[in-house]
XYZ file of C-alpha atoms in Angstrom:
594
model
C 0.000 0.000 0.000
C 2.862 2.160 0.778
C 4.878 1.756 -2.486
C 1.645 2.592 -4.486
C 1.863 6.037 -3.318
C 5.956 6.702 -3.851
C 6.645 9.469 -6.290
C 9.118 7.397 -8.562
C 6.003 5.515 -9.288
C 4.322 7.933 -10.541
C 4.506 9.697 -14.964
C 6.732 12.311 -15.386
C 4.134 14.376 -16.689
C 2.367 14.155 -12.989
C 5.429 14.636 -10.869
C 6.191 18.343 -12.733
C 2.502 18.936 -12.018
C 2.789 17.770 -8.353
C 5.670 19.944 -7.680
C 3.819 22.814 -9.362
C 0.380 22.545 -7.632
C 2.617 22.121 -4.488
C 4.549 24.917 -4.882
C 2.142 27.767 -6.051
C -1.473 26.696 -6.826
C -2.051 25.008 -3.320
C -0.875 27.591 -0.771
C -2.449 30.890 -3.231
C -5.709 28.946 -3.574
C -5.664 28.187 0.141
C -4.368 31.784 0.599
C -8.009 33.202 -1.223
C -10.233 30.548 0.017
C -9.742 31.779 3.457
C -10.133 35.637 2.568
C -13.019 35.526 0.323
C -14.622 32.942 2.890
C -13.637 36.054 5.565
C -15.143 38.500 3.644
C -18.366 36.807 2.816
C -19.264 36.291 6.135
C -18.592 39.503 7.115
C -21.145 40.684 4.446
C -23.606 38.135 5.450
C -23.320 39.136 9.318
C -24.458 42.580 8.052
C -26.712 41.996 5.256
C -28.052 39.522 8.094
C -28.719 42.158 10.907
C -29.602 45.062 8.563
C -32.425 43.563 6.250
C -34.623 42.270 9.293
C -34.773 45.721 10.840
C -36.050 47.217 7.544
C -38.225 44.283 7.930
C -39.463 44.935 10.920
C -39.747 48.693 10.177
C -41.893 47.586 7.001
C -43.800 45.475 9.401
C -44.838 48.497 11.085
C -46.329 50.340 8.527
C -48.190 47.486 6.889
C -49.633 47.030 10.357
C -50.498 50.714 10.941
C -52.222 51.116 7.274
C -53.886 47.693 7.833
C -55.456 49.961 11.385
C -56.434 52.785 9.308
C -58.250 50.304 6.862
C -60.337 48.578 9.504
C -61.197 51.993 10.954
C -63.051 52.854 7.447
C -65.912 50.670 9.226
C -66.394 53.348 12.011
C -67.377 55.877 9.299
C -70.698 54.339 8.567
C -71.746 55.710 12.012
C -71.536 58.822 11.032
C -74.997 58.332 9.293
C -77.526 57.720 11.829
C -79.623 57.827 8.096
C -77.913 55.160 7.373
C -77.787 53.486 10.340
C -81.751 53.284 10.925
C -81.779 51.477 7.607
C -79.381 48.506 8.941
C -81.796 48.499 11.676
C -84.868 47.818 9.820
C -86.018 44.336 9.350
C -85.436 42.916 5.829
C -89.194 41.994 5.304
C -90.021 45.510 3.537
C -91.828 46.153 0.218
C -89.793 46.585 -2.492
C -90.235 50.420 -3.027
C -88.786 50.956 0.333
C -86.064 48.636 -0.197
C -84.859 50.486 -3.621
C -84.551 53.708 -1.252
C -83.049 52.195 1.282
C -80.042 50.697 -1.133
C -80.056 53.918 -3.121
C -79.821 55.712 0.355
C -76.489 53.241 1.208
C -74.931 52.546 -1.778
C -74.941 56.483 -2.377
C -73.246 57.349 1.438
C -70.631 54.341 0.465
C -69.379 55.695 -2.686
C -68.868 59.357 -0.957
C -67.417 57.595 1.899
C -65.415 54.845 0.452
C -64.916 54.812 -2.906
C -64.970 58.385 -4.129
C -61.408 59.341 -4.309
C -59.239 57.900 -7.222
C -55.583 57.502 -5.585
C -56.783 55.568 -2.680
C -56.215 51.296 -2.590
C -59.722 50.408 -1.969
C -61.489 48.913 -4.214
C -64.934 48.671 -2.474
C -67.588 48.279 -0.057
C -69.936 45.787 0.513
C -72.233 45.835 3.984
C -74.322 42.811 4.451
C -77.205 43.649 6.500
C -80.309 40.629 7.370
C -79.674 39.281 3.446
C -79.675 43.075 2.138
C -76.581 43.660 0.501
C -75.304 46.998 -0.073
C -71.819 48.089 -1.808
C -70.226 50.474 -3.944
C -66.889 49.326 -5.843
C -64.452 51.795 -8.445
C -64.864 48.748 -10.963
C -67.193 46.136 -12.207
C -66.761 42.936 -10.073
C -68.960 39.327 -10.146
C -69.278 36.961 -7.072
C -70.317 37.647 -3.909
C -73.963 36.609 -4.022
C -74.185 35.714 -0.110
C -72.688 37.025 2.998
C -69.795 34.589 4.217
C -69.927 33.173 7.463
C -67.045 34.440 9.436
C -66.531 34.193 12.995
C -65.142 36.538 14.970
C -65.086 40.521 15.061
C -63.216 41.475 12.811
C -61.157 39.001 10.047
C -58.578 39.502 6.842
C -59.840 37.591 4.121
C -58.206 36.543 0.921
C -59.592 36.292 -2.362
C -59.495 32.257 -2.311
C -61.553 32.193 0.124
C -64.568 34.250 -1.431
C -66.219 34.057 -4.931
C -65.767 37.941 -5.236
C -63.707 39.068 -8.409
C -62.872 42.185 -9.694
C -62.530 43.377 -13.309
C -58.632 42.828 -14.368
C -58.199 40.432 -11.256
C -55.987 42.937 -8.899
C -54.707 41.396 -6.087
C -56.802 42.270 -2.907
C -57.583 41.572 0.503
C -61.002 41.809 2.054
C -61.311 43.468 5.526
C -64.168 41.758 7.776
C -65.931 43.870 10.510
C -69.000 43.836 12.560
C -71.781 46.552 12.613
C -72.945 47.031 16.076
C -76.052 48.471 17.025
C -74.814 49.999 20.315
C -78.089 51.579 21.548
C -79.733 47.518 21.202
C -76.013 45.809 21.941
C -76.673 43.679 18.864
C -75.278 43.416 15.433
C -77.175 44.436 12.516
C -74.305 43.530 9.860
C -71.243 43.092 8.521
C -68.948 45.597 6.319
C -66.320 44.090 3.869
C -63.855 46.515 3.118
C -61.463 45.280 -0.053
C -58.451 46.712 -0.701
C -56.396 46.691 -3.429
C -52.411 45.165 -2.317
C -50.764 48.245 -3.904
C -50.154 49.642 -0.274
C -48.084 46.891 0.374
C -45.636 47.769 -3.069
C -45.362 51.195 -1.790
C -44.444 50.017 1.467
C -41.658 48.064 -0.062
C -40.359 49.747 -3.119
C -37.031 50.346 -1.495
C -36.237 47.269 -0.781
C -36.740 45.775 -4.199
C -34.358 47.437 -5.989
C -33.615 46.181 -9.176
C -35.567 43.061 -9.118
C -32.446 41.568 -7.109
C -34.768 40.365 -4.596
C -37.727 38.237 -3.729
C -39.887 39.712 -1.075
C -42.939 38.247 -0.175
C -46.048 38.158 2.795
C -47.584 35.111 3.649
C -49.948 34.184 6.388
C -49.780 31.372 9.341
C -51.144 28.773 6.827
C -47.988 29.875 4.161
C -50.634 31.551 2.013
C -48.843 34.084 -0.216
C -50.530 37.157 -0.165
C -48.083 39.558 -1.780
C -45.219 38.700 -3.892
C -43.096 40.458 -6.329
C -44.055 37.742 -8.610
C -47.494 37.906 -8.940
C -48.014 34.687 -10.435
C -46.990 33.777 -6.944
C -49.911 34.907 -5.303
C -52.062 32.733 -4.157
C -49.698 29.571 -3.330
C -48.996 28.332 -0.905
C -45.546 27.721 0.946
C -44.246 25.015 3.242
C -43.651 26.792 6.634
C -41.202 24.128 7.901
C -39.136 26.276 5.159
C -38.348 28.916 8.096
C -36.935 27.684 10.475
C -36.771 31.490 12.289
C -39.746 33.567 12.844
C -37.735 36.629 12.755
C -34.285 36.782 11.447
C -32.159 35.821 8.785
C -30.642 32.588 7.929
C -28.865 30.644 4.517
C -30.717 28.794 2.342
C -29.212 26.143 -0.810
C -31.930 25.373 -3.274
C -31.661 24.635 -7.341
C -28.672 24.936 -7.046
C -27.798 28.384 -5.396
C -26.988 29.907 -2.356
C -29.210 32.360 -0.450
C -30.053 34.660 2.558
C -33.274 34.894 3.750
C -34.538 37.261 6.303
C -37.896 37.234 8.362
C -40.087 39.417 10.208
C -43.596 38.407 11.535
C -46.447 40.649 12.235
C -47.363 40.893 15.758
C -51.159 42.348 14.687
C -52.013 40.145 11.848
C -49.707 37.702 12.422
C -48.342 38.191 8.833
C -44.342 36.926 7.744
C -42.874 39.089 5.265
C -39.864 37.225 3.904
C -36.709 38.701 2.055
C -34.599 36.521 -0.385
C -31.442 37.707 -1.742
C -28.847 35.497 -3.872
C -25.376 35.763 -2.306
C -24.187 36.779 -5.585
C -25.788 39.957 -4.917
C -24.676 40.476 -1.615
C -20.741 40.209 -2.540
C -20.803 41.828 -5.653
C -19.421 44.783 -4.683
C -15.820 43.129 -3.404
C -13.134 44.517 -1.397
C -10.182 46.092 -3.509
C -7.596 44.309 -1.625
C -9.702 41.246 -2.394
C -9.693 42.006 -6.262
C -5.890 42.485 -6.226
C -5.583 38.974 -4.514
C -7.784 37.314 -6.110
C -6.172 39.132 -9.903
C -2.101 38.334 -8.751
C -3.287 34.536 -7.605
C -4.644 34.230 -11.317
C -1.534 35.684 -12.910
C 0.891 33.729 -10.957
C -1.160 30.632 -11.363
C -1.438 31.257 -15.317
C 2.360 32.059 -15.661
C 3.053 28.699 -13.831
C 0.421 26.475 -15.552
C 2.268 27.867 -18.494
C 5.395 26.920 -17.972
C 4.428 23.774 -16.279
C 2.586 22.400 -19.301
C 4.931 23.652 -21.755
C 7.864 21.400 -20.221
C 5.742 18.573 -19.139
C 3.880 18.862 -22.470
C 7.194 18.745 -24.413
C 8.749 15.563 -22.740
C 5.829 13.346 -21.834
C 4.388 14.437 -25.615
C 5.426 11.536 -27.598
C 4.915 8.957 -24.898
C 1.507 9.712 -24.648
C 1.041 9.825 -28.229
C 2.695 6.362 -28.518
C 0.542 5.232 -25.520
C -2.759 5.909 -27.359
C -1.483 4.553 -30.787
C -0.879 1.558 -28.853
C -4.267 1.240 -27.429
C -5.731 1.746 -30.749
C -4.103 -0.959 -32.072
C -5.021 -3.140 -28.720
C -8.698 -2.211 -29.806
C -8.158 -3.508 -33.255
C -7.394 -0.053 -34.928
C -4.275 -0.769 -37.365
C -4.138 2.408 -39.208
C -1.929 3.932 -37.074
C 1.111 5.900 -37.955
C 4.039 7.351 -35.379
C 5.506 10.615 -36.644
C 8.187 11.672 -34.406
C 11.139 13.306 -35.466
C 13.990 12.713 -33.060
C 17.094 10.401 -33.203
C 16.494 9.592 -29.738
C 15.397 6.491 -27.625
C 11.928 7.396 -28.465
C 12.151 7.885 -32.161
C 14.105 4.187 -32.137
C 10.736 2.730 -29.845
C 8.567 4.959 -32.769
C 9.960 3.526 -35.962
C 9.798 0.270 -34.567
C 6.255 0.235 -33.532
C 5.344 1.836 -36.677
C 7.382 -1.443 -38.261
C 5.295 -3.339 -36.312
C 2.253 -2.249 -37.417
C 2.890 -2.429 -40.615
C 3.270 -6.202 -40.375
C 0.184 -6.952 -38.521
C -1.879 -4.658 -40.735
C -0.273 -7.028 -43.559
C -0.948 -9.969 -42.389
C -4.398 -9.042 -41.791
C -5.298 -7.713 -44.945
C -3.788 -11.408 -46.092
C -5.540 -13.547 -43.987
C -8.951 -11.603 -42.403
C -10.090 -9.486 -44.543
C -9.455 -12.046 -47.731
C -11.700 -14.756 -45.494
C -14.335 -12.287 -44.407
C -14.985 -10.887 -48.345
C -15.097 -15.156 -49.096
C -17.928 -15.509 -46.620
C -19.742 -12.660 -47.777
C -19.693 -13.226 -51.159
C -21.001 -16.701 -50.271
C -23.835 -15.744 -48.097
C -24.587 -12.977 -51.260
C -24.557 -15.594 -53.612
C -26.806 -17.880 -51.237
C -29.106 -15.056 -50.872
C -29.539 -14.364 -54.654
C -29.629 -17.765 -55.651
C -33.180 -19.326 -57.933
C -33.694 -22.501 -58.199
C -33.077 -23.668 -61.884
C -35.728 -26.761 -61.525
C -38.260 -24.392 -59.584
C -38.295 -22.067 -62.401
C -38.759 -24.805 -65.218
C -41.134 -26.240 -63.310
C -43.720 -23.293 -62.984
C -42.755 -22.445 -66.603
C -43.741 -25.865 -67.189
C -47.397 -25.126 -65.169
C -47.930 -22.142 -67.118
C -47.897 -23.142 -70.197
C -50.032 -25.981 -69.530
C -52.378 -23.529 -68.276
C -52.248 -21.982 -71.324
C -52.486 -25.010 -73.408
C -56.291 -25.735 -71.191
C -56.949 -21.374 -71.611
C -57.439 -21.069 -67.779
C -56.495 -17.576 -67.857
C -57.245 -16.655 -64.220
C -54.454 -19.540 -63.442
C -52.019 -17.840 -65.863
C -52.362 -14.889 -64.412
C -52.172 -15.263 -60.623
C -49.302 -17.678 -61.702
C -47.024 -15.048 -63.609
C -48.082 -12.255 -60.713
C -46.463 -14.719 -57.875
C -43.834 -15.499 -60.453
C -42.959 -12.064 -60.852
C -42.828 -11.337 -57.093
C -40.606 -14.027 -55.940
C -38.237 -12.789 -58.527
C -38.512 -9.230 -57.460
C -38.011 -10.356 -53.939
C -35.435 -12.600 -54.723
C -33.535 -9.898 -57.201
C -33.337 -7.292 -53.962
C -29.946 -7.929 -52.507
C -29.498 -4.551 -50.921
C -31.429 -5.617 -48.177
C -29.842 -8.537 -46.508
C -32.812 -7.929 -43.702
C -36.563 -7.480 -44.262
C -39.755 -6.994 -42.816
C -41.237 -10.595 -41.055
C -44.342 -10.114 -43.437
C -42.253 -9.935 -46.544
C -40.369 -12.880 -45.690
C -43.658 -15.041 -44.890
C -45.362 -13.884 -48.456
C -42.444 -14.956 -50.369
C -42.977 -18.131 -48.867
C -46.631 -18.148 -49.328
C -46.209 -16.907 -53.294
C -43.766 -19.845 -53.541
C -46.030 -22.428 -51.694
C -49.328 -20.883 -54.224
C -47.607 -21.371 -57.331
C -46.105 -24.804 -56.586
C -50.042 -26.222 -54.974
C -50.826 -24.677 -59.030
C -48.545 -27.558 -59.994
C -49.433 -30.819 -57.444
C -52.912 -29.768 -56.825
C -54.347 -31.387 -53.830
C -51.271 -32.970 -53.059
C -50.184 -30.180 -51.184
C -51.663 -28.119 -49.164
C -50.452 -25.262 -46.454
C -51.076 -23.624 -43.959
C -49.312 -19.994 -42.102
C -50.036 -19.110 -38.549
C -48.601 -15.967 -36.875
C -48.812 -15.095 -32.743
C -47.078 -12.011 -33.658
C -47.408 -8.691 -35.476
C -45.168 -9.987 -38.486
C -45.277 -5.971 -39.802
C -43.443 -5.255 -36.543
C -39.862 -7.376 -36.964
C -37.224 -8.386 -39.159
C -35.713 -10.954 -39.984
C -32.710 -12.314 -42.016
C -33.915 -12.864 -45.849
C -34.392 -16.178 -47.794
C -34.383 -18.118 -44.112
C -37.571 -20.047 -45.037
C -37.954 -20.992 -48.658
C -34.785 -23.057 -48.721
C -36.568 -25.080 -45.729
C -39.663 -25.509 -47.757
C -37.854 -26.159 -50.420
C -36.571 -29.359 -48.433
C -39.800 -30.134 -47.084
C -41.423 -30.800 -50.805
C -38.583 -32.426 -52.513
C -38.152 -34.966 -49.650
C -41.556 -34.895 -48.055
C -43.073 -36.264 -50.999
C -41.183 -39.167 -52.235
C -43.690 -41.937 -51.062
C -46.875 -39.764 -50.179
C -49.521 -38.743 -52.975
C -49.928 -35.484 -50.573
C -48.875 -33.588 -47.681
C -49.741 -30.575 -45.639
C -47.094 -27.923 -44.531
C -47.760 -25.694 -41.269
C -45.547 -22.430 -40.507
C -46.126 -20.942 -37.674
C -44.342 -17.472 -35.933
C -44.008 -16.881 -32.520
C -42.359 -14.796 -29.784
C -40.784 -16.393 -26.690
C -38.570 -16.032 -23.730
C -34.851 -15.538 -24.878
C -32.139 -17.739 -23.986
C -30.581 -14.863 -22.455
C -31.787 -13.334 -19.319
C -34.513 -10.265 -20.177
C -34.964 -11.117 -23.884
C -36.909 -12.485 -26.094
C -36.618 -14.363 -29.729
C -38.683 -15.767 -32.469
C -39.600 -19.085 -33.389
C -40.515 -19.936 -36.834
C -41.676 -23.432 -37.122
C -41.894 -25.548 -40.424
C -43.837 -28.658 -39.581
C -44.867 -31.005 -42.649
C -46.756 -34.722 -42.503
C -43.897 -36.366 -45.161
C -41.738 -39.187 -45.511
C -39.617 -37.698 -42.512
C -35.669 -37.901 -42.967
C -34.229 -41.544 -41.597
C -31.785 -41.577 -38.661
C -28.528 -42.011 -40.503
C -29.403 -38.656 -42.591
C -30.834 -36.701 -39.807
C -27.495 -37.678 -38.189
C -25.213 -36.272 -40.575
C -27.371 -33.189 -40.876
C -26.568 -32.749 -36.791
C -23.240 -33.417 -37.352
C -23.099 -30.675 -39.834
C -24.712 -28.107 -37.800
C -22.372 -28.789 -35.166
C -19.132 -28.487 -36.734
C -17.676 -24.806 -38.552
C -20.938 -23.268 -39.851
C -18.822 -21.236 -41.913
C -17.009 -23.864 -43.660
C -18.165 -25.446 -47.263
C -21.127 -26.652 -47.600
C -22.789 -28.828 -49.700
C -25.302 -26.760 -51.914
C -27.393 -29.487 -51.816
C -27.925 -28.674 -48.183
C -30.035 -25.888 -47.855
C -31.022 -26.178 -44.322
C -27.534 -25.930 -43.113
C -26.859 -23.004 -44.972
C -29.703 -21.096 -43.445
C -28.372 -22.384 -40.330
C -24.945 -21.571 -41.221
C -26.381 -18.155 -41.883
C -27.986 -17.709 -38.811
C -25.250 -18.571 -36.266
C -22.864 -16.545 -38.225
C -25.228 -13.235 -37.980
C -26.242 -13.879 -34.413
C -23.782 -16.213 -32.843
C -24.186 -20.164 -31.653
C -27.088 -19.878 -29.785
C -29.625 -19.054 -32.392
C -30.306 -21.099 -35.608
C -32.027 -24.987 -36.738
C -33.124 -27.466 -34.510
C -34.583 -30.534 -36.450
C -37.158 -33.159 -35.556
C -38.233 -36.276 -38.260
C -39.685 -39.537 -37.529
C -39.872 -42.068 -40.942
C -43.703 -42.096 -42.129
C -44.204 -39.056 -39.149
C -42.835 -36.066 -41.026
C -40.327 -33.341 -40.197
C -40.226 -30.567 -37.514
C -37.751 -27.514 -38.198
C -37.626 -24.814 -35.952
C -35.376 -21.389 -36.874
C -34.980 -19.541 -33.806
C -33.909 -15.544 -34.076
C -33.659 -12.714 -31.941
C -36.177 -10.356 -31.772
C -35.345 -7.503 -34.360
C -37.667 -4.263 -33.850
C -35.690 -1.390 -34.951
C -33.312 -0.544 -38.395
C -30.572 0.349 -35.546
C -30.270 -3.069 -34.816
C -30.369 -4.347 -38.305
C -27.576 -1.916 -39.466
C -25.610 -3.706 -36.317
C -25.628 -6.924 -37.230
C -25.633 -5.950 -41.213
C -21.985 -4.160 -40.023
């Protein structure tokens, strides 16, 4: 453990940087950690104690215009007029009634809503189901009096049904009418008022939007904020952990201060949040001349550090990667360095090196791999001779009896499979255009044996939905009729496409299964088929085989765990069963095309 962390063991390249971040960029970065931590908590100690006072100040006057606001209600005394009205009982004829509002509604708008610069926005006194008001704008809402406890209450606008043209923020001020000659109360006056007071209250502290300032009550219902989408929400109190004060808060990312001051009338929090950012913007000027001769030093250093380390480490590292590359498999590497040294000797002999291997390869691998693929091409592209002369055959026997229908439908399928089979761009295709190949193929030759043959294709799957390698099945079907039928005047031929559980853990595959009532293969065949299957699939093959070339095919595009499997009892017919992975995507297919 100890000799892992010697120095000689260690690059060259990392001791000279060692020795330079040990020499200069430790103790100067330690050197302006330490002051600039100094200095910000110096500026958040004062930020810290300052804000909450202007808090608490602001406080204040919120409180004392929130007084004047509730005092409005002691106006409507000064009307005994109106105040015999609010007395009546509610069971009057209408005529009186249309006075009586007229009457209110007219000493409300002198009273309360009269003058222009002031925040309310209007009255509405609720008096045994009358309801008078007077408002500066058009509002909606506020059909029946809310049931409110208490003498006196703030309520906000989510808890009413009372709107106001251009939706201003507002609060609604709750208060009793007393009758005090009877000791009863003949009403309640709602007083709304428009949250501009609170802007003006705080205009100074919200000085170029680099704060967030915002009142909320005891349930974290915002009530103001500087964003007035805002307004409305409502806040987590277990957020402040201080009633009043300040203290930091890390969220998304960056650091704040927040500051607190609580109303002790309405019980109110108004809450200040500043990014640090802002608060240490304005740095010291010894600070700035640290913080600018750390940076020069440490760029004059890094400089010369790099250059040197840079200029003897450079063509090790650059023979270090070339050697990786060619670890990966890369070969077309080339070392260019232009010294006589020990490392120009180690350069031109790797580059020697290379050149062999890359020689060899192009002799051997490549040569092998352009072999197979011209094979599996030719495979793919292949017709067979007897299949064509045989339908040709068909046809013009058709034509010979005029069934023109059969002539037709024969020369469409005909011209199809050849189209298909002419395609070799695509050495994948579509599930569905693999099974009507087969189908065309198994049409025209029941055209030629009648009710000997018959077929039948079953799918569990969406065959639209996944490829598959091309000209997999026909060569199997192929084998099925030319063997299948040797002692049998018929036979019936069932494909059938399913998705299962892959061999490997999480995926899946796809069966294709080629079952056919013929002759069946006898044991001595099916055993040099196996034997086949099991040995090089990409040696030479027999064309005569066409099963193992598909299976050849398979294992070579997917590996050893995919491909035939082959069942056949004599007089019990054959079972073959190509098993692929499940292909969904043209991603995939150009990765095992490549």
């Amino acid at each position: 453990m100890i000799e892992r962390f010697k120095l000689k063991n260690y690059r060259l390249r990392s001791k000279l940087i060692i020795t330079y971040m040990l020499l200069t960029v430790v103790p100067m970065s330690l050197l302006g950690y330490i002051s600039y931590n100094q200095y910000t908590k110096s500026i958040e100690e004062q930020v810290g104690e300052y804000v909450p006072r202007i808090l608490d100040q602001a406080n204040e006057n919120i409180d004392k215009r929130m007084a004047e606001f509730e005092s409005l209600s002691e106006l409507l005394y000064n009307s005994s007029q109106v105040v015999s009205i609010l007395r009546k009982d509610s069971n009057t004829n209408p005529l009186d009634l249309l006075n009586d509002r007229f009457t209110v509604n007219s000493f409300l708008s002198k009273t309360y809503t009269g003058g222009n610069s002031d925040p309310i926005l209007g009255v509405f006194v609720w008096s045994k189901k009358r309801l008078f008001y007077s408002t500066k704008v058009p509002y909606s809402g506020f059909e029946q009096e809310l049931d409110l406890s208490g003498k006196s209450k703030i309520i906000l606008p989510n808890e009413t049904d009372l709107q106001f043209k251009g939706n201003p923020p507002y609060i609604l001020i709750k208060k009793q009418i007393w009758d005090f000659e009877n000791r009863k109360s003949i009403g309640s006056i709602f007083i709304a008022v428009r949250l501009s007071f609170i802007e003006k209250v705080l205009h100074d502290m919200d000085k170029q939007d680099k704060a967030e300032i915002w009142i909320a009550n005891q349930e974290g219902q915002v009530i103001y904020h500087t964003d007035p989408s805002q307004i409305g929400k409502v806040l987590d109190a277990s957020n402040y952990p201080l009633k009043n004060g300040s203290f930091r808060s890390y969220r998304n990312g960056e650091r704040k201060l927040i500051s607190v001051s609580q109303s002790m009338q309405t019980d109110w929090m108004i809450v200040n949040s500043i990014s640090f950012k802002y608060i240490t913007k304005n740095t010291d000027l010894v600070l700035k001349v640290m913080i600018f001769l750390f940076f020069v030093v440490v760029l004059i250093t890094s400089l010369i550090s790099i250059f040197m380390a840079w200029s003897v480490s450079l063509p090790l590292h650059k023979l270090s990667r070339l050697m990786k590359n060619v670890e990966d498999g890369n070969f077309q590497v080339d070392l260019h360095i232009n010294s006589r040294d020990e490392v120009g000797a180690l350069a031109s002999s790797f580059n020697s090196m290379v050149y062999r291997i890359r020689n060899l390869i192009q002799q051997n691998y490549h040569i092998e791999l352009r072999q197979k693929k011209a094979e599996l091409y030719a495979l793919q592209s292949q017709i067979n001779p007897h299949f064509m002369y045989n339908t040709l055959e068909t046809i013009s026997m058709a034509v010979e009896e005029n069934e023109k229908e059969t002539v037709v439908e024969m020369v469409t399928l005909l011209g199809r499979m050849l189209r298909f089979s002419l395609s070799n761009k695509d050495r994948f295709v579509k599930i569905d255009k693999e099974v009507e190949h087969v189908k065309n193929y198994l049409t025209i030759q029941k055209y030629r044996f009648e009710q000997r043959l018959n077929f039948k294709i079953q799918s569990d799957i969406d065959v639209n939905q996944y490829f598959s390698p091309k000209f997999i099945l026909q060569p199997i079907i192929e084998n099925c009729i030319k063997h299948g039928f040797e002692t049998r005047k018929g036979a019936t031929i069932r494909i059938h496409v399913e998705k299962v559980r892959g061999l490997a853990a999480g995926s899946e595959d796809i069966i294709f299964k080629i079952q056919d009532d013929g002759t069946g293969i006898d044991q001595k065949t099916l055993a040099e088929i196996h034997e086949l299957m099991h040995s090089d699939p990409i040696a030479k093959r027999d064309s005569g085989f066409g099963l193992i070339n598909v299976h050849a095919r398979i294992i070579m595009m997917f590996g050893m765990d995919y491909g035939l499997t082959i069942e056949s009892e004599l007089t019990k017919g054959t079972v073959v069963m190509i098993r692929i992975p499940v292909i969904e995507d043209h991603l995939t297919v150009e990765k095992y095309v490549e």
